[in-house]
Structure formats: structure tokens, C-alpha cells
Coordinates of C-alpha atoms and ligand atoms in Angstrom, one line a residue:
X1 CA 0.0 0.0 0.0
X2 CA 1.3 3.5 -0.9
X3 CA -1.5 5.6 0.7
X4 CA -1.1 9.3 1.1
X5 CA -2.9 11.8 3.4
X6 CA -2.5 15.5 3.8
X7 CA -4.1 17.7 6.4
X8 CA -4.0 21.3 7.6
X9 CA -4.9 22.1 11.2
X10 CA -4.9 25.3 13.1
X11 CA -3.6 25.5 16.7
X12 CA -5.9 26.6 19.4
X13 CA -5.6 28.8 22.5
X14 CA -7.4 27.7 25.7
X15 CA -9.7 30.4 27.1
X16 CA -10.2 28.1 30.1
X17 CA -7.1 26.0 30.6
X18 CA -6.4 22.3 30.7
X19 CA -3.6 21.5 33.1
X20 CA -2.9 18.1 34.6
X21 CA -4.2 14.6 33.9
X22 CA -6.5 12.1 35.7
X23 CA -5.1 9.2 33.7
X24 CA -1.5 9.5 32.3
X25 CA -1.6 6.3 30.3
X26 CA -4.7 7.4 28.3
X27 CA -3.7 11.1 28.5
X28 CA -7.0 12.2 30.0
X29 CA -7.4 15.8 31.3
X30 CA -8.2 16.2 35.0
X31 CA -10.2 19.4 34.2
X32 CA -12.5 20.7 31.4
X33 CA -11.1 23.3 29.0
X34 CA -12.6 25.6 26.4
X35 CA -10.6 26.9 23.4
X36 CA -10.8 29.0 20.3
X37 CA -9.1 27.6 17.2
X38 CA -6.9 30.3 15.6
X39 CA -6.5 30.9 11.9
X40 CA -3.0 32.3 12.2
X41 CA -1.2 29.3 13.6
X42 CA -1.2 26.6 11.0
X43 CA 0.4 23.1 10.7
X44 CA 0.5 21.2 7.4
X45 CA 1.2 17.5 7.5
X46 CA 1.7 14.9 4.8
X47 CA 1.8 11.2 5.5
X48 CA 2.9 8.8 2.9
X49 CA 2.8 5.0 3.6
X50 CA 5.9 3.4 2.2
X51 CA 6.3 -0.4 2.5
X52 CA 10.0 -0.1 1.4
X53 CA 10.9 1.8 4.6
X54 CA 12.3 -0.1 7.6
X55 CA 11.4 2.7 10.0
X56 CA 9.2 5.7 10.1
X57 CA 10.7 9.0 8.9
X58 CA 9.7 12.4 10.2
X59 CA 10.7 15.7 8.8
X60 CA 9.6 18.9 10.6
X61 CA 10.2 22.3 9.0
X62 CA 12.5 20.8 6.4
X63 CA 14.7 19.2 9.1
X64 CA 14.9 15.4 9.4
X65 CA 14.1 14.5 13.0
X66 CA 15.6 11.7 15.1
X67 CA 15.3 10.1 18.6
X68 CA 12.3 11.2 20.7
X69 CA 10.6 13.2 17.9
X70 CA 10.4 10.2 15.6
X71 CA 9.5 7.9 18.4
X72 CA 6.5 10.1 19.3
X73 CA 5.2 10.0 15.7
X74 CA 5.8 6.2 15.5
X75 CA 3.9 5.6 18.8
X76 CA 1.1 7.7 17.5
X77 CA 0.9 5.7 14.2
X78 CA 0.9 2.5 16.4
X79 CA -2.0 3.9 18.4
X80 CA -3.9 4.6 15.2
X81 CA -3.6 0.9 14.4
X82 CA -4.5 -0.2 17.9
X83 CA -1.1 -1.9 18.1
X84 CA -1.7 -4.1 15.0
X85 CA 1.2 -4.5 12.6
X86 CA 1.5 -1.7 10.0
X87 CA 3.7 -0.5 7.2
X88 CA 6.1 2.4 7.9
X89 CA 5.4 6.0 6.8
X90 CA 7.2 9.1 5.7
X91 CA 5.7 12.1 7.7
X92 CA 6.5 15.6 6.6
X93 CA 5.2 18.5 8.7
X94 CA 5.6 22.2 8.6
X95 CA 4.5 24.7 11.3
X96 CA 3.9 28.2 10.0
X97 CA 5.0 29.5 13.4
X98 CA 7.7 28.7 16.0
X99 CA 7.5 25.1 17.2
X100 CA 7.6 24.0 20.9
X101 CA 7.6 27.5 22.4
X102 CA 4.2 27.7 24.0
X103 CA 2.4 28.5 20.8
X104 CA 0.4 25.2 20.8
X105 CA 2.3 23.6 18.0
X106 CA 1.6 20.1 19.5
X107 CA -2.1 20.9 19.2
X108 CA -2.1 21.6 15.5
X109 CA 0.6 19.0 15.0
X110 CA -1.2 16.0 16.4
X111 CA -4.5 17.1 15.0
X112 CA -3.0 17.3 11.5
X113 CA -1.1 14.0 12.0
X114 CA -4.3 12.2 13.2
X115 CA -6.2 13.2 10.1
X116 CA -3.4 12.8 7.6
X117 CA -2.3 9.4 8.9
X118 CA -5.9 8.0 9.1
X119 CA -6.3 9.0 5.4
X120 CA -2.9 7.6 4.4
X121 CA -3.6 4.2 5.9
X122 CA -7.1 4.2 4.5
X123 CA -8.8 4.1 7.9
X124 CA -12.2 5.7 7.9
X125 CA -12.5 7.7 11.1
X126 CA -15.2 10.2 12.2
X127 CA -14.0 13.7 13.4
X128 CA -14.8 12.7 17.0
X129 CA -12.7 9.5 16.6
X130 CA -9.8 11.6 15.2
X131 CA -10.2 14.1 18.1
X132 CA -10.0 11.2 20.6
X133 CA -6.9 9.9 18.8
X134 CA -5.3 13.3 18.6
X135 CA -5.9 13.6 22.4
X136 CA -3.6 10.7 23.0
X137 CA -0.8 12.7 21.3
X138 CA -1.5 15.9 23.1
X139 CA -4.8 16.6 25.0
X140 CA -5.0 20.1 23.5
X141 CA -4.8 18.6 20.0
X142 CA -8.3 17.0 20.5
X143 CA -9.7 20.6 20.3
X144 CA -7.9 21.5 17.0
X145 CA -10.0 19.0 15.0
X146 CA -12.8 21.6 15.3
X147 CA -13.0 25.2 14.2
X148 CA -14.3 28.1 16.3
X149 CA -15.1 27.6 20.0
X150 CA -14.5 24.1 21.4
X151 CA -14.8 22.2 24.7
X152 CA -12.7 19.3 25.9
X153 CA -14.5 17.8 29.0
X154 CA -12.5 16.4 31.9
X155 CA -11.8 12.7 31.5
X156 CA -12.9 9.7 33.4
X157 CA -10.0 7.4 34.3
X158 CA -9.9 4.4 32.1
X159 CA -12.3 5.8 29.4
X160 CA -10.2 6.3 26.3
X161 CA -13.0 7.5 24.1
X162 CA -12.9 11.1 25.3
X163 CA -13.1 13.6 22.5
X164 CA -13.5 17.4 22.2
X165 CA -16.9 18.8 21.1
X166 CA -17.6 21.8 19.0
X167 CA -19.5 24.6 20.8
X168 CA -19.8 27.3 18.1
X169 CA -18.4 27.8 14.6
X170 CA -15.6 30.3 13.8
X171 CA -18.1 32.9 12.6
X172 CA -20.1 32.8 15.8
X173 CA -18.1 35.6 17.4
X174 CA -15.8 38.1 15.7
X175 CA -13.1 38.3 18.4
X176 CA -9.4 38.6 17.9
X177 CA -6.4 37.0 19.7
X178 CA -3.3 39.2 19.6
X179 CA -0.3 37.0 20.0
X180 CA 2.7 38.8 21.5
X181 CA 5.8 36.6 21.2
X182 CA 8.5 37.4 23.6
X183 CA 11.1 34.9 22.4
X184 CA 11.5 32.5 19.5
X185 CA 13.5 30.0 21.7
X186 CA 12.0 26.6 22.6
X187 CA 10.5 26.3 26.0
X188 CA 12.4 24.9 29.0
X189 CA 9.8 22.6 30.5
X190 CA 7.6 20.4 28.3
X191 CA 4.0 20.8 29.3
X192 CA 3.7 17.1 30.1
X193 CA 6.6 17.3 32.6
X194 CA 5.3 20.5 34.0
X195 CA 1.8 19.0 34.5
X196 CA 3.2 15.9 36.1
X197 CA 5.4 17.9 38.6
X198 CA 2.4 20.2 39.4
X199 CA 0.1 17.2 40.0
X200 CA 2.6 15.4 42.2
X201 CA 4.2 18.3 44.2
X202 CA 2.2 21.5 44.1
X203 CA 0.3 22.4 47.3
X204 CA -2.1 24.2 45.0
X205 CA -3.0 21.3 42.8
X206 CA -6.2 20.6 44.7
X207 CA -7.1 24.2 44.6
X208 CA -6.7 24.2 40.8
X209 CA -8.9 21.1 40.5
X210 CA -11.5 22.8 42.6
X211 CA -11.6 26.1 40.6
X212 CA -10.9 25.1 37.0
X213 CA -14.4 23.7 36.2
X214 CA -16.0 26.9 37.3
X215 CA -13.8 29.0 34.9
X216 CA -14.6 26.6 32.1
X217 CA -18.3 27.0 32.7
X218 CA -18.1 30.8 32.9
X219 CA -16.1 30.9 29.7
X220 CA -18.6 28.5 27.9
X221 CA -21.6 30.5 29.0
X222 CA -19.9 33.8 28.2
X223 CA -19.0 32.6 24.7
X224 CA -22.6 31.6 24.2
X225 CA -23.7 35.2 25.1
X226 CA -20.8 36.7 23.2
X227 CA -19.9 38.5 26.5
X228 CA -16.3 39.6 26.0
X229 CA -15.9 41.0 29.5
X230 CA -17.1 37.8 31.2
X231 CA -15.0 35.6 29.0
X232 CA -11.9 37.8 29.4
X233 CA -12.1 38.0 33.2
X234 CA -12.6 34.2 33.5
X235 CA -9.9 33.6 31.0
X236 CA -7.4 35.7 33.0
X237 CA -8.5 34.0 36.3
X238 CA -8.0 30.6 34.7
X239 CA -4.5 31.3 33.4
X240 CA -3.4 32.9 36.7
X241 CA -4.7 29.9 38.7
X242 CA -3.0 27.5 36.3
X243 CA 0.3 29.3 36.4
X244 CA 0.1 29.7 40.2
X245 CA -0.4 26.0 40.7
X246 CA 2.5 25.2 38.4
X247 CA 4.8 27.8 40.0
X248 CA 4.2 26.3 43.5
X249 CA 5.4 22.9 42.2
X250 CA 8.8 21.7 43.6
X251 CA 11.0 22.5 41.9
X252 CA 8.9 25.4 40.4
X253 CA 7.4 25.1 37.0
X254 CA 7.6 28.6 35.8
X255 CA 6.8 29.7 32.2
X256 CA 6.4 33.4 33.0
X257 CA 9.4 35.6 32.4
X258 CA 10.1 39.3 33.1
X259 CA 9.0 40.2 29.6
X260 CA 5.7 38.3 30.2
X261 CA 5.0 40.6 33.2
X262 CA 5.9 43.7 31.1
X263 CA 3.4 42.6 28.5
X264 CA 0.8 42.0 31.2
X265 CA 1.3 45.5 32.5
X266 CA 0.6 46.7 29.0
X267 CA -2.7 44.8 28.9
X268 CA -3.8 46.2 32.2
X269 CA -2.9 49.7 30.9
X270 CA -5.1 49.1 27.9
X271 CA -8.0 48.2 30.1
X272 CA -7.4 51.3 32.3
X273 CA -7.6 53.4 29.2
X274 CA -10.9 51.8 28.3
X275 CA -9.9 49.2 25.7
X276 CA -11.4 45.7 26.4
X277 CA -8.3 43.5 26.4
X278 CA -7.6 40.3 28.5
X279 CA -4.5 38.2 28.6
X280 CA -3.7 34.5 28.8
X281 CA -0.4 32.5 28.8
X282 CA 0.2 28.8 28.1
X283 CA 3.2 26.6 28.7
X284 CA 5.6 29.4 27.5
X285 CA 6.3 33.0 28.1
X286 CA 4.2 34.5 25.3
X287 CA 1.1 36.6 26.0
X288 CA -2.1 36.2 24.0
X289 CA -4.6 39.0 24.3
X290 CA -8.3 38.6 23.7
X291 CA -10.2 41.6 22.3
X292 CA -12.9 42.8 20.0
X293 CA -12.1 42.8 16.3
X294 CA -12.5 46.6 16.3
X295 CA -9.8 47.0 18.9
X296 CA -7.3 44.5 17.4
X297 CA -5.1 47.2 15.7
X298 CA -4.8 49.3 18.9
X299 CA -4.1 46.2 21.0
X300 CA -1.5 44.9 18.5
X301 CA 0.2 48.4 18.5
X302 CA 0.4 48.5 22.3
X303 CA 1.8 45.0 22.4
X304 CA 4.4 45.7 19.7
X305 CA 5.8 48.5 21.8
X306 CA 6.0 46.5 25.0
X307 CA 9.6 45.8 26.0
X308 CA 10.8 42.4 24.9
X309 CA 8.1 41.7 22.4
X310 CA 9.8 40.3 19.3
X311 CA 6.7 39.6 17.1
X312 CA 3.0 40.2 17.1
X313 CA 0.4 38.3 15.2
X314 CA -3.3 38.9 15.1
X315 CA -5.5 35.8 14.8
X316 CA -9.2 35.3 14.5
X317 CA -11.3 32.2 15.1
X318 CA -10.2 29.7 12.5
X319 CA -11.5 26.5 10.8
X320 CA -11.4 22.9 11.9
X321 CA -9.3 20.3 10.2
X322 CA -9.0 20.3 6.4
X323 CA -8.0 17.1 4.6
X324 CA -7.1 16.4 1.1
Ligands
2P0_1 C1 -4.3 24.2 27.2 N1 -1.8 23.7 27.6 O1 -5.4 24.0 27.6 C2 -3.1 24.1 28.2 C3 -2.9 25.4 28.9 C4 -0.8 24.6 28.0 C5 -1.4 25.5 29.1 O2 -2.6 21.9 26.7 O3 0.6 16.5 28.0 O4 0.6 19.7 24.7 O5 0.6 16.5 25.5 O6 -1.6 16.5 26.8 O7 -1.8 19.5 25.3 C6 -0.4 22.1 26.5 O8 -0.2 20.8 26.8 O9 -0.1 18.5 26.8 C7 -1.7 22.6 26.9 P1 -0.1 16.9 26.8 P2 -0.4 19.6 25.8 O10 -4.0 24.5 26.0

């Protein structure tokens, strides 16, 4: 068989954060999360099944990968086959943004890989099945199968079927996410390691478990009402609680840098001046600012002039997976 699959997936930003697992083996989130898929952060992946290969090959951004990166892809292709024997594949992927720096490249990466590999191996899968599969690679990837506003419920230990579910299409709400990048370097602590350390050692882990579902509910209800202030406030509370729980791990899991705080000062200043702008951070130092479409240019300008900001992109709600 020489099957081929190609898929384009957008990354997503959690408005209410996922952090920590209730089942590590099945990669099930301990808390519910709500995201918006972003049109500006795109991964393109091609999978070609090649019976002549003795091992899988993985090229990312034009660079042949080895070791752990190839192993992750191979394990994912094994999962797709439920452990049954399979032919090897050539996987070629390209992120149109910096990889592994807290810009959710694993979300778009595993979403695109799930769709492209199912197609290449001729396996018919529903979007929900692809979402559950992508979740095994990276829980946030489950959300990137869908466009617009998406929820990933908390998992139940032992139940591997958990998938994200779409809440509203991309055209539901004309918001913008202004992405202020403060470095192009890869992050220091992989999310998976950061989550494990938080779960095992943070005195604030239980507090995070207690508060996260409420933030997810407030965000979900706020998105349904298109209430930017409610969503923005709950989004900031969710990110601060997530980072606080991680920071209190031993040793600390700290993604926030000085430049992150400078950018946050800028967001607070925008609000004081009357512009609706709210910030969120993921497993990296970058700051993403939620605002109305009409305010995006002003917010982008303010972030561009913040000390340490090296690049600014403006994203809007984007589409779900596209396969060819
Ligand atoms: C999120 N993040 O909800 C949260 C907020 C980062 C901070 O999901 O271990 O790559 O592969 O399931 O999905 C990033 O972690 O972690 C993430 P794994 P993932 O977007």
C-alpha cells in the first residue's frame, strides 16, 4: 500500500485552561477546558505510507528528526492501528509559526497528524474519533479538529473515548487574539513534565482542581452570550490559577518571564484606558490578548511597543481540520 494523506490544522488557545491529567496512560485531562481555534497558527502535514521503509521518517520544518521526535510519531501511528502490525510511513510536517515555544504547535501538529495518517492508511474515522486519537498525542490537540469555539471535557480514568466537542463555529463571534511573542526559543519545561510535577508536588494542585471547572463553565456561558468582559475575566483567572499552581510545584514550573510581566502591564494599561483586552499565557512566556475585532489594531500596536516583544500576530477564530 502506498497511501497518502494531507491535512491542515490550526492551533488553538485555551480560554479556560487544561492543566494536569486524571489518567496519564490514556492522556485524559483532569479538568475541562474551552478553546478558540486560531487561523494564524497553522500546521500542514503529509503522511505517505511506504512499504519499502524499515522505519518511520519524520521531517519537521525541512529538518529530518531523530530520537524522541520520531518515536512520538511512530507511537502515534501505532495507536492509530491499535497496536496491530503496520507499514512504515514518511511524515512531513511544517508549522507556519515557531515550534515548541508555547504557541500550541503540538495541538495543531497532532490534529494534522491524526487526520493525515488515518487518510494515508485508508482508515475511515469520524471527526470525533480523530479528536480522541489526537488527544492521545496531546490533549489540547483534541480541540484542534474543530473550528471556532471548542470544549474538551474532563476525562474519566480508564475511558479512552474522550473527544472534544464543538460549541460554536468560527463565525459565531468576531473576536481577535493578539499574540505577543517574547522569544523564539523553545520552552524549557515540556507541558507534560510541568503537569506531572504540578500534580505530584504542588500544594495548590487541589485548589486548581476545585476552581478550573467553574472557569470553564463561565467561559462556555460567556462565549454563548458573546460576553467579552465575562470571558476575558474568567480567562485571566483561569490562566493565573494554572500558572500559580505550576509555580508552586517543587521545583517550580515557571513559564512566566520578566517580559511576560511587562506585556501583562501593557494589557492592564489598555484596560485602564478603556480598551477591552484580557491576557492569557500557556506553557511558555508569550502573552495572548483577547479583544474585540474593532480593537485589534490598537491592542497589536500596544503589544508591539511592549519591552521584549519580538513579534506580534493577530489571529481570528479559524476553521477545523481540512484534509485532502
Ligand atoms: C491548554 N496547555 O489547555 C493548556 C494550557 C498549556 C497550558 O494543553 O501532555 O501539549 O501533550 O496533553 O496539550 C499544552 O499541553 O499537553 C496545553 P499533553 P499539551 O491548552
